[in-house]
């Protein structure tokens, strides 16, 4: 762009110089023609026929010859200068078109850069909003977990008050590593609890329990949540809305109400400080104090509590602390 403008300025300066020379040549030619007009048009024959002094005739002939050559040279010079001016004019026109094209391209690039800048700013704004929303979601999930933990602690406290001589709980073992059948991103469960486990102690059912609802196991204990910064304390089983939720073992209903973050929640006490929790239910069919047997229908699947998908949130706890339910389950 700068080079093109410099070239155009040089062409303009050259055009001015040529125009100045043309003006001078035109003035000189005008003076010659005017002088010739004043003195009259006389050719060689007229000068001879007038029988003037031969010396004067020779001088006149020499003068007219000189004037003719000067006029011819002036005309040729003027013609060359006009041709040069025409060439400079065409070059200037071409250079101006080049400058206009460059300016158009620069304007287009500037508009593209502005659009890209606006897109980047929009993306950054959206990312910032997503981060803020994600941080809010993480804070909400942590608050929900704390609320659930406090609820379980309060239930355990009340249960211990009702049992003057509570049985010493079995020591909690560290969960074994998950086997290969649990390493897939999802697993479809078709088995449901039945009455075969009724009347047996909860501890004796380890490795023989069945998941409480049919569906797709999509989130596992201790796996990172999609929101980031927090892990699942139980399982999420994606299931069709309205599917029956079964009690995994015999027990007593110690909580059956709505809890923020978990929707319609039911908690069963299985004795010896073992509990099972069932959240996101569409409806709950039992009340606090009801006794249930293994395989009884206690609720139906939903997405209460603001969860995006229909399914069941399921936890197992011992002494108030969550542990991996899958090490107690039969999965086919």
Short mmCIF file of C-alpha atoms in Angstrom, two decimals:
data_model
loop_
_atom_site.label_atom_id
_atom_site.label_comp_id
_atom_site.label_asym_id
_atom_site.label_seq_id
_atom_site.Cartn_x
_atom_site.Cartn_y
_atom_site.Cartn_z
CA UNK A 1 0.00 0.00 0.00
CA UNK A 2 2.78 2.45 0.90
CA UNK A 3 4.82 1.52 -2.20
CA UNK A 4 1.76 1.97 -4.40
CA UNK A 5 1.10 5.45 -2.98
CA UNK A 6 4.75 6.43 -3.48
CA UNK A 7 4.60 5.26 -7.11
CA UNK A 8 1.38 7.19 -7.65
CA UNK A 9 2.94 10.35 -6.17
CA UNK A 10 5.95 9.96 -8.48
CA UNK A 11 3.67 9.54 -11.51
CA UNK A 12 1.68 12.61 -10.49
CA UNK A 13 4.88 14.64 -10.16
CA UNK A 14 6.08 13.48 -13.59
CA UNK A 15 2.69 14.35 -15.09
CA UNK A 16 2.92 17.86 -13.64
CA UNK A 17 6.38 18.34 -15.16
CA UNK A 18 5.24 17.10 -18.59
CA UNK A 19 2.15 19.32 -18.44
CA UNK A 20 4.40 22.29 -17.62
CA UNK A 21 6.65 21.49 -20.62
CA UNK A 22 3.64 21.06 -22.89
CA UNK A 23 2.36 24.45 -21.82
CA UNK A 24 5.73 26.01 -22.65
CA UNK A 25 5.82 24.31 -26.05
CA UNK A 26 2.28 25.43 -26.78
CA UNK A 27 3.16 29.03 -25.89
CA UNK A 28 6.24 28.96 -28.12
CA UNK A 29 4.30 27.44 -30.99
CA UNK A 30 1.57 30.00 -30.50
CA UNK A 31 4.06 32.81 -30.68
CA UNK A 32 5.56 31.37 -33.91
CA UNK A 33 2.17 31.05 -35.54
CA UNK A 34 1.19 34.53 -34.43
CA UNK A 35 4.42 36.02 -35.78
CA UNK A 36 4.00 34.19 -39.04
CA UNK A 37 0.41 35.41 -39.28
CA UNK A 38 1.47 39.01 -38.70
CA UNK A 39 4.15 38.86 -41.35
CA UNK A 40 1.94 37.07 -43.82
CA UNK A 41 2.25 33.64 -45.45
CA UNK A 42 5.00 33.89 -48.14
CA UNK A 43 6.49 30.95 -49.95
CA UNK A 44 9.71 30.77 -51.93
CA UNK A 45 8.10 31.58 -55.31
CA UNK A 46 6.49 34.78 -53.99
CA UNK A 47 9.79 35.98 -52.62
CA UNK A 48 11.51 35.47 -56.02
CA UNK A 49 8.73 37.13 -58.03
CA UNK A 50 8.88 40.27 -55.95
CA UNK A 51 12.41 40.83 -57.34
CA UNK A 52 13.68 42.09 -54.04
CA UNK A 53 17.28 42.45 -53.07
CA UNK A 54 18.90 38.98 -53.42
CA UNK A 55 20.60 39.35 -50.04
CA UNK A 56 17.30 40.17 -48.41
CA UNK A 57 15.67 37.26 -50.18
CA UNK A 58 18.41 34.96 -48.90
CA UNK A 59 18.00 36.27 -45.36
CA UNK A 60 14.21 35.83 -45.54
CA UNK A 61 14.51 32.35 -46.93
CA UNK A 62 16.97 31.45 -44.17
CA UNK A 63 14.65 32.92 -41.53
CA UNK A 64 11.58 31.12 -42.87
CA UNK A 65 13.54 27.90 -43.07
CA UNK A 66 14.68 28.31 -39.49
CA UNK A 67 11.13 29.14 -38.40
CA UNK A 68 9.73 26.14 -40.23
CA UNK A 69 12.28 23.79 -38.64
CA UNK A 70 11.67 25.29 -35.21
CA UNK A 71 7.90 24.89 -35.63
CA UNK A 72 8.33 21.32 -36.83
CA UNK A 73 10.61 20.49 -33.89
CA UNK A 74 8.21 22.17 -31.51
CA UNK A 75 5.29 20.16 -32.89
CA UNK A 76 7.28 16.90 -32.70
CA UNK A 77 8.34 17.71 -29.15
CA UNK A 78 4.76 18.57 -28.24
CA UNK A 79 3.51 15.32 -29.80
CA UNK A 80 6.09 13.28 -27.84
CA UNK A 81 5.22 15.09 -24.64
CA UNK A 82 1.51 14.46 -25.18
CA UNK A 83 2.19 10.77 -25.79
CA UNK A 84 4.31 10.66 -22.62
CA UNK A 85 1.54 12.43 -20.71
CA UNK A 86 -1.02 9.93 -22.04
CA UNK A 87 1.24 7.06 -20.91
CA UNK A 88 1.66 8.59 -17.47
CA UNK A 89 -2.11 9.11 -17.25
CA UNK A 90 -2.74 5.43 -18.02
CA UNK A 91 -0.11 4.34 -15.51
CA UNK A 92 -1.63 6.64 -12.90
CA UNK A 93 -5.08 5.19 -13.60
CA UNK A 94 -3.72 1.65 -13.26
CA UNK A 95 -1.92 2.58 -10.04
CA UNK A 96 -5.11 4.13 -8.63
CA UNK A 97 -7.04 0.97 -9.44
CA UNK A 98 -4.32 -1.02 -7.65
CA UNK A 99 -4.59 1.26 -4.61
CA UNK A 100 -8.40 0.94 -4.60
CA UNK A 101 -8.05 -2.84 -4.76
CA UNK A 102 -5.52 -2.84 -1.94
CA UNK A 103 -7.77 -0.60 0.16
CA UNK A 104 -10.74 -2.89 -0.54
CA UNK A 105 -8.74 -5.96 0.50
CA UNK A 106 -7.50 -4.20 3.63
CA UNK A 107 -11.05 -3.17 4.53
CA UNK A 108 -12.23 -6.74 4.00
CA UNK A 109 -9.40 -8.14 6.13
CA UNK A 110 -10.14 -5.57 8.82
CA UNK A 111 -13.79 -6.61 8.84
CA UNK A 112 -12.77 -10.28 9.05
CA UNK A 113 -10.42 -9.51 11.94
CA UNK A 114 -13.18 -7.59 13.71
CA UNK A 115 -15.58 -10.52 13.20
CA UNK A 116 -12.99 -12.99 14.47
CA UNK A 117 -12.31 -10.74 17.45
CA UNK A 118 -16.02 -10.59 18.24
CA UNK A 119 -16.27 -14.39 17.94
CA UNK A 120 -13.30 -14.85 20.27
CA UNK A 121 -14.81 -12.43 22.77
CA UNK A 122 -18.14 -14.27 22.53
CA UNK A 123 -16.43 -17.65 23.04
CA UNK A 124 -14.49 -16.29 26.03
CA UNK A 125 -17.68 -14.85 27.48
CA UNK A 126 -19.48 -18.19 27.03
CA UNK A 127 -16.56 -20.06 28.57
CA UNK A 128 -16.51 -17.69 31.52
CA UNK A 129 -20.24 -18.17 31.97
CA UNK A 130 -19.84 -21.96 31.73
CA UNK A 131 -17.04 -21.89 34.30
CA UNK A 132 -19.13 -19.77 36.65
CA UNK A 133 -22.11 -22.08 36.14
CA UNK A 134 -19.92 -25.13 36.69
CA UNK A 135 -18.52 -23.65 39.89
CA UNK A 136 -22.06 -22.98 41.09
CA UNK A 137 -23.05 -26.55 40.23
CA UNK A 138 -20.05 -27.96 42.11
CA UNK A 139 -20.89 -25.80 45.14
CA UNK A 140 -24.50 -27.00 44.95
CA UNK A 141 -23.46 -30.67 44.70
CA UNK A 142 -21.13 -30.33 47.67
CA UNK A 143 -23.90 -28.68 49.67
CA UNK A 144 -26.30 -31.48 48.67
CA UNK A 145 -23.79 -34.12 49.77
CA UNK A 146 -23.22 -32.37 53.09
CA UNK A 147 -26.96 -32.15 53.60
CA UNK A 148 -27.37 -35.87 52.92
CA UNK A 149 -24.46 -36.76 55.21
CA UNK A 150 -25.96 -34.71 58.04
CA UNK A 151 -29.32 -36.40 57.48
CA UNK A 152 -27.73 -39.86 57.68
CA UNK A 153 -25.79 -38.87 60.81
CA UNK A 154 -29.01 -37.65 62.46
CA UNK A 155 -30.81 -40.88 61.51
CA UNK A 156 -27.95 -42.95 62.94
CA UNK A 157 -28.06 -40.90 66.13
CA UNK A 158 -31.79 -41.47 66.52
CA UNK A 159 -31.45 -45.18 65.77
CA UNK A 160 -28.68 -45.57 68.35
CA UNK A 161 -30.91 -43.94 70.98
CA UNK A 162 -33.60 -46.54 70.33
CA UNK A 163 -31.10 -49.40 70.83
CA UNK A 164 -29.77 -49.40 74.42
CA UNK A 165 -27.34 -52.22 73.73
CA UNK A 166 -26.38 -51.83 70.09
CA UNK A 167 -24.51 -54.69 68.48
CA UNK A 168 -20.91 -53.87 67.73
CA UNK A 169 -20.66 -53.23 63.98
CA UNK A 170 -18.46 -55.40 61.86
CA UNK A 171 -15.21 -53.70 60.87
CA UNK A 172 -15.40 -52.02 57.51
CA UNK A 173 -12.98 -53.46 55.01
CA UNK A 174 -11.41 -51.49 52.26
CA UNK A 175 -13.29 -52.12 48.99
CA UNK A 176 -11.41 -54.43 46.63
CA UNK A 177 -10.47 -53.10 43.22
CA UNK A 178 -13.20 -53.27 40.62
CA UNK A 179 -13.13 -56.33 38.38
CA UNK A 180 -12.97 -56.10 34.59
CA UNK A 181 -16.74 -56.44 34.21
CA UNK A 182 -17.14 -52.98 35.79
CA UNK A 183 -14.55 -51.17 33.67
CA UNK A 184 -16.90 -50.51 30.74
CA UNK A 185 -18.47 -47.04 30.53
CA UNK A 186 -21.98 -48.47 30.99
CA UNK A 187 -23.71 -51.76 31.87
CA UNK A 188 -27.31 -52.88 31.47
CA UNK A 189 -28.87 -54.42 34.55
CA UNK A 190 -31.77 -56.86 34.11
CA UNK A 191 -31.76 -58.62 37.49
CA UNK A 192 -34.03 -57.36 40.27
CA UNK A 193 -34.08 -58.18 43.98
CA UNK A 194 -36.53 -60.89 45.05
CA UNK A 195 -37.76 -62.38 48.31
CA UNK A 196 -34.96 -64.97 48.47
CA UNK A 197 -32.85 -62.65 50.60
CA UNK A 198 -35.60 -61.92 53.13
CA UNK A 199 -34.81 -62.74 56.73
CA UNK A 200 -31.04 -62.91 56.23
CA UNK A 201 -28.57 -60.51 57.81
CA UNK A 202 -27.32 -57.80 55.50
CA UNK A 203 -23.68 -58.76 55.99
CA UNK A 204 -24.36 -62.29 54.79
CA UNK A 205 -25.66 -60.90 51.46
CA UNK A 206 -22.35 -59.45 50.32
CA UNK A 207 -21.75 -60.46 46.71
CA UNK A 208 -25.37 -61.68 46.36
CA UNK A 209 -27.36 -58.44 46.21
CA UNK A 210 -29.03 -57.20 43.05
CA UNK A 211 -29.38 -53.63 41.80
CA UNK A 212 -32.76 -52.12 42.72
CA UNK A 213 -33.94 -51.19 39.23
CA UNK A 214 -33.62 -52.31 35.61
CA UNK A 215 -31.58 -49.92 33.49
CA UNK A 216 -28.18 -48.79 32.31
CA UNK A 217 -25.46 -48.29 34.87
CA UNK A 218 -23.78 -45.11 33.65
CA UNK A 219 -22.06 -43.67 36.73
CA UNK A 220 -20.12 -45.61 39.34
CA UNK A 221 -18.94 -44.99 42.85
CA UNK A 222 -15.88 -42.70 43.09
CA UNK A 223 -15.96 -41.85 39.36
CA UNK A 224 -15.61 -38.14 38.47
CA UNK A 225 -18.85 -36.29 37.88
CA UNK A 226 -19.39 -34.42 34.63
CA UNK A 227 -19.40 -31.12 36.50
CA UNK A 228 -15.79 -31.74 37.61
CA UNK A 229 -14.20 -31.23 41.00
CA UNK A 230 -16.37 -33.86 42.72
CA UNK A 231 -16.95 -37.63 42.55
CA UNK A 232 -19.99 -39.88 42.71
CA UNK A 233 -20.73 -41.25 46.18
CA UNK A 234 -23.06 -43.87 44.76
CA UNK A 235 -24.42 -45.20 41.45
CA UNK A 236 -26.65 -43.63 38.85
CA UNK A 237 -28.75 -46.11 36.90
CA UNK A 238 -30.43 -44.62 33.84
CA UNK A 239 -33.92 -46.06 33.66
CA UNK A 240 -37.29 -45.36 32.10
CA UNK A 241 -39.57 -43.05 34.01
CA UNK A 242 -42.08 -45.03 36.09
CA UNK A 243 -40.03 -48.24 36.39
CA UNK A 244 -40.34 -49.99 39.73
CA UNK A 245 -37.64 -49.53 42.37
CA UNK A 246 -37.11 -52.60 44.59
CA UNK A 247 -35.70 -52.92 48.10
CA UNK A 248 -32.36 -54.71 47.84
CA UNK A 249 -32.81 -56.42 51.24
CA UNK A 250 -35.16 -56.53 54.23
CA UNK A 251 -35.18 -53.46 56.42
CA UNK A 252 -37.12 -50.55 57.83
CA UNK A 253 -37.92 -47.18 56.23
CA UNK A 254 -36.14 -44.45 58.20
CA UNK A 255 -36.61 -41.61 55.69
CA UNK A 256 -39.20 -41.07 52.95
CA UNK A 257 -39.42 -37.46 51.88
CA UNK A 258 -38.12 -34.84 49.46
CA UNK A 259 -34.50 -33.74 49.97
CA UNK A 260 -32.87 -30.96 48.01
CA UNK A 261 -30.52 -32.35 45.36
CA UNK A 262 -31.94 -35.89 45.62
CA UNK A 263 -35.65 -35.31 45.02
CA UNK A 264 -37.97 -37.91 46.50
CA UNK A 265 -35.56 -39.90 48.65
CA UNK A 266 -36.04 -43.14 50.57
CA UNK A 267 -33.57 -44.56 53.09
CA UNK A 268 -33.77 -48.13 54.43
CA UNK A 269 -32.04 -49.30 57.60
CA UNK A 270 -30.79 -52.89 57.26
CA UNK A 271 -29.32 -53.21 60.74
CA UNK A 272 -25.74 -53.21 62.01
CA UNK A 273 -25.34 -49.63 60.73
CA UNK A 274 -25.97 -50.55 57.07
CA UNK A 275 -28.26 -48.35 54.99
CA UNK A 276 -29.41 -48.20 51.38
CA UNK A 277 -30.49 -44.91 49.77
CA UNK A 278 -32.77 -44.43 46.73
CA UNK A 279 -33.01 -40.96 45.15
CA UNK A 280 -34.57 -39.06 42.18
CA UNK A 281 -37.79 -41.07 42.55
CA UNK A 282 -40.98 -40.03 40.83
CA UNK A 283 -43.04 -41.41 43.70
CA UNK A 284 -42.35 -43.24 46.98
CA UNK A 285 -44.68 -45.98 48.24
CA UNK A 286 -43.55 -46.46 51.82
CA UNK A 287 -43.63 -44.33 54.93
CA UNK A 288 -41.20 -43.92 57.81
CA UNK A 289 -41.48 -46.89 60.12
CA UNK A 290 -42.70 -49.36 57.48
CA UNK A 291 -41.00 -52.74 57.37
CA UNK A 292 -40.04 -53.96 53.89
CA UNK A 293 -38.83 -57.28 52.56
CA UNK A 294 -36.27 -57.93 49.87
CA UNK A 295 -37.85 -57.41 46.47
CA UNK A 296 -40.71 -55.17 47.67
CA UNK A 297 -41.56 -52.22 45.39
CA UNK A 298 -40.76 -49.09 47.36
CA UNK A 299 -40.78 -46.34 44.68
CA UNK A 300 -40.88 -45.56 40.95
CA UNK A 301 -38.12 -44.09 38.78
CA UNK A 302 -38.13 -40.36 37.97
CA UNK A 303 -35.88 -37.33 37.76
CA UNK A 304 -37.03 -35.38 40.79
CA UNK A 305 -34.53 -33.06 42.45
CA UNK A 306 -33.60 -31.34 39.19
CA UNK A 307 -31.61 -34.19 37.63
CA UNK A 308 -31.37 -33.99 33.83
CA UNK A 309 -32.05 -37.68 33.14
CA UNK A 310 -34.62 -40.14 34.36
CA UNK A 311 -33.04 -42.78 36.58
CA UNK A 312 -32.25 -43.90 40.11
CA UNK A 313 -29.52 -42.60 42.38
CA UNK A 314 -28.43 -45.46 44.68
CA UNK A 315 -26.05 -45.53 47.65
CA UNK A 316 -24.91 -48.02 50.27
CA UNK A 317 -23.56 -46.69 53.58
CA UNK A 318 -21.99 -48.23 56.63
CA UNK A 319 -21.68 -46.22 59.81
CA UNK A 320 -22.79 -43.21 57.78
CA UNK A 321 -20.01 -43.48 55.19
CA UNK A 322 -20.71 -44.38 51.53
CA UNK A 323 -18.94 -47.34 49.93
CA UNK A 324 -18.95 -49.01 46.51
CA UNK A 325 -22.24 -50.94 46.09
CA UNK A 326 -20.95 -52.94 43.14
CA UNK A 327 -18.70 -55.13 45.30
CA UNK A 328 -21.90 -56.39 46.97
CA UNK A 329 -23.86 -56.90 43.73
CA UNK A 330 -24.47 -59.61 41.16
CA UNK A 331 -24.20 -58.06 37.69
CA UNK A 332 -25.16 -59.97 34.56
#
